[in-house]
N, CA and C of each residue as an Amber inpcrd file, in Angstrom:
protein
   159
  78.1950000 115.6280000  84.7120000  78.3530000 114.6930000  85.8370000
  79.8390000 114.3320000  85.9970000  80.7140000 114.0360000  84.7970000
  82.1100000 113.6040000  85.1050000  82.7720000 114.7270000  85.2580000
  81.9490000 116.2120000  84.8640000  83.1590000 117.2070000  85.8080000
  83.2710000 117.2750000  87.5380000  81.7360000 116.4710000  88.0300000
  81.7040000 116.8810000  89.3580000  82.8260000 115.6880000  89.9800000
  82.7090000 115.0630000  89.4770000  83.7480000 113.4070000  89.7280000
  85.0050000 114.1570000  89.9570000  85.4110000 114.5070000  88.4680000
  86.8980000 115.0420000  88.6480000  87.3000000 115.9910000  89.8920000
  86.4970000 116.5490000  90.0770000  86.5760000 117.8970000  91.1880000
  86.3300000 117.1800000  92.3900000  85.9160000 116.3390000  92.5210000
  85.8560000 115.1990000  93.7520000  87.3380000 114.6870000  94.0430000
  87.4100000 114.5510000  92.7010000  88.9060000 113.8610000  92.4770000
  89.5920000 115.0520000  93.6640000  89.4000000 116.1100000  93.0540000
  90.8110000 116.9500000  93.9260000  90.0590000 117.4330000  95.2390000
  89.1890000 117.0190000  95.5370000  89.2860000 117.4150000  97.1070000
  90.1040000 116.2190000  97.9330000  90.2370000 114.9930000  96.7990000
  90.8560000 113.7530000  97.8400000  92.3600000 114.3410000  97.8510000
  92.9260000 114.9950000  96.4330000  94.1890000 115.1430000  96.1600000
  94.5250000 116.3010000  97.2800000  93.7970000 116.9280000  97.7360000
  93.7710000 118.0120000  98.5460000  94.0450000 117.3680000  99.6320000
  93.5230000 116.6020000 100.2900000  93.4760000 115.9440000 101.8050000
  95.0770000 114.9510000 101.8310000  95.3210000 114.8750000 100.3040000
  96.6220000 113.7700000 100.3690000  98.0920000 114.8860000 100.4590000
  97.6680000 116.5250000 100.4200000  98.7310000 117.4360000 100.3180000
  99.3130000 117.6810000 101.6090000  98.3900000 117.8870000 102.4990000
  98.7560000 117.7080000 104.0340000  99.7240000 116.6520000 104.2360000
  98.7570000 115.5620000 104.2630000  99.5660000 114.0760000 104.0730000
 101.3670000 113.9310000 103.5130000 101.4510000 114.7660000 102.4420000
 102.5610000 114.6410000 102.0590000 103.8180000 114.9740000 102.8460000
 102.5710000 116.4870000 103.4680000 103.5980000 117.1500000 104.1060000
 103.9620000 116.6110000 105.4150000 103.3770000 115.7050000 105.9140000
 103.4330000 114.9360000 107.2650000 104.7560000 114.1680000 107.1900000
 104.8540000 113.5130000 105.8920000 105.4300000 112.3840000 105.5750000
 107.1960000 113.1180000 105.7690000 107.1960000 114.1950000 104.5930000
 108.6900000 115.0580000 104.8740000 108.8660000 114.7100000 106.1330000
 108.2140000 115.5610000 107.1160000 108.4720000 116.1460000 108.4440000
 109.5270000 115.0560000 109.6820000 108.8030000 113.8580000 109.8210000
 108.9220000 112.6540000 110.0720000 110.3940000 111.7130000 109.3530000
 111.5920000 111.7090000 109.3490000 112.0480000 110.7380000 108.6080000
 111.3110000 109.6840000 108.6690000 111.1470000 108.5890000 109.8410000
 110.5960000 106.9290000 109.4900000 109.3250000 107.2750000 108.8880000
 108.6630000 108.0810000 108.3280000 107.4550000 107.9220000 107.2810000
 108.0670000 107.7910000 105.9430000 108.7830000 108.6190000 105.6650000
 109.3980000 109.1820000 104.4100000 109.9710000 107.7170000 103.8510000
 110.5080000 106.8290000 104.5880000 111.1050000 105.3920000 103.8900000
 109.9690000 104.7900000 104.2340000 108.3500000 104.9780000 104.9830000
 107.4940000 104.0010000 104.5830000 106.7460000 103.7220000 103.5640000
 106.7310000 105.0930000 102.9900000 105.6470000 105.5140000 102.0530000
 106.7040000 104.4940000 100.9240000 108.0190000 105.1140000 100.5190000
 108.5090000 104.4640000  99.2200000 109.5400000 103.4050000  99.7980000
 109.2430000 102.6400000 100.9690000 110.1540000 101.8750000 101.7440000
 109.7720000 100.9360000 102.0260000 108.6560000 100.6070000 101.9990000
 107.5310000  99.3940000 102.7020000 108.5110000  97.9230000 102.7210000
 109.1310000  97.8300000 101.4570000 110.1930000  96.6320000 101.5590000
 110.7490000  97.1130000 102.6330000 111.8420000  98.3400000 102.0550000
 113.2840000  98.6760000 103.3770000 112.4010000  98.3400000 104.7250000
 111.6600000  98.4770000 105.1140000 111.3300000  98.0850000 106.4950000
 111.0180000  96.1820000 106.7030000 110.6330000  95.5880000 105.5170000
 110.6800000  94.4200000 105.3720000 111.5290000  93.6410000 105.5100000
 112.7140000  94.3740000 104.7460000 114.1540000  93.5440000 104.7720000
 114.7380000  93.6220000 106.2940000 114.7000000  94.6760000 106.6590000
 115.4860000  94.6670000 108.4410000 114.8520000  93.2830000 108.8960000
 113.4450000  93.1590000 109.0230000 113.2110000  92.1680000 109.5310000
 113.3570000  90.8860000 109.0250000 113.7920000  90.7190000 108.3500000
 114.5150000  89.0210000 107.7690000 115.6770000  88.8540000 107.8980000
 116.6480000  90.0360000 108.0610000 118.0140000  90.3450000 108.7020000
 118.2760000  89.5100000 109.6310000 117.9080000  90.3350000 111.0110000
 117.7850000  89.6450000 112.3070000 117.6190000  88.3210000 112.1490000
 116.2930000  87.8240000 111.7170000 116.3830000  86.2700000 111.8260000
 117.1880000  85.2960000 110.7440000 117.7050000  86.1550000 109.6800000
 119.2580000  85.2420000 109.3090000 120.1260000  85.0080000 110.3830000
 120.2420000  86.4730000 110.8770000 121.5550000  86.7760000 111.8940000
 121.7710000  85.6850000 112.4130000 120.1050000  85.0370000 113.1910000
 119.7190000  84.4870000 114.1670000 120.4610000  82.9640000 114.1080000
 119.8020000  82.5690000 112.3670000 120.2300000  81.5810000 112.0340000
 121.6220000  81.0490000 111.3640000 121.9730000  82.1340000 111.0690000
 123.3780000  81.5400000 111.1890000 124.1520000  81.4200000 112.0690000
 123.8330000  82.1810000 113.4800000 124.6190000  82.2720000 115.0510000
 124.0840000  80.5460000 115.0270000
């Protein structure tokens, strides 16, 4: 039974290989996947900017 699991396992790992390759293709994916902050921080930027103008 836990070999059929594991092999389950890689049909997900399979569907996430595409995925990967999406991510290359795209720069703005590529900093979301390991960027999720970097896209966080821009937006607290601006509204310093804001507040210190």
């Amino acid at each position: 039974m836990e070999t059929e699991t594991d092999m389950g396992a890689e049909v997900e790992g399979g569907e996430t290989e595409p995925i990967a390759t999406d991510n290359p293709v795209p720069g703005p994916t590529v900093p979301e996947d390991s960027g999720e902050p970097i896209i966080q921080l821009p937006q607290p930027e601006p509204m310093n900017v804001e507040g210190t103008s």
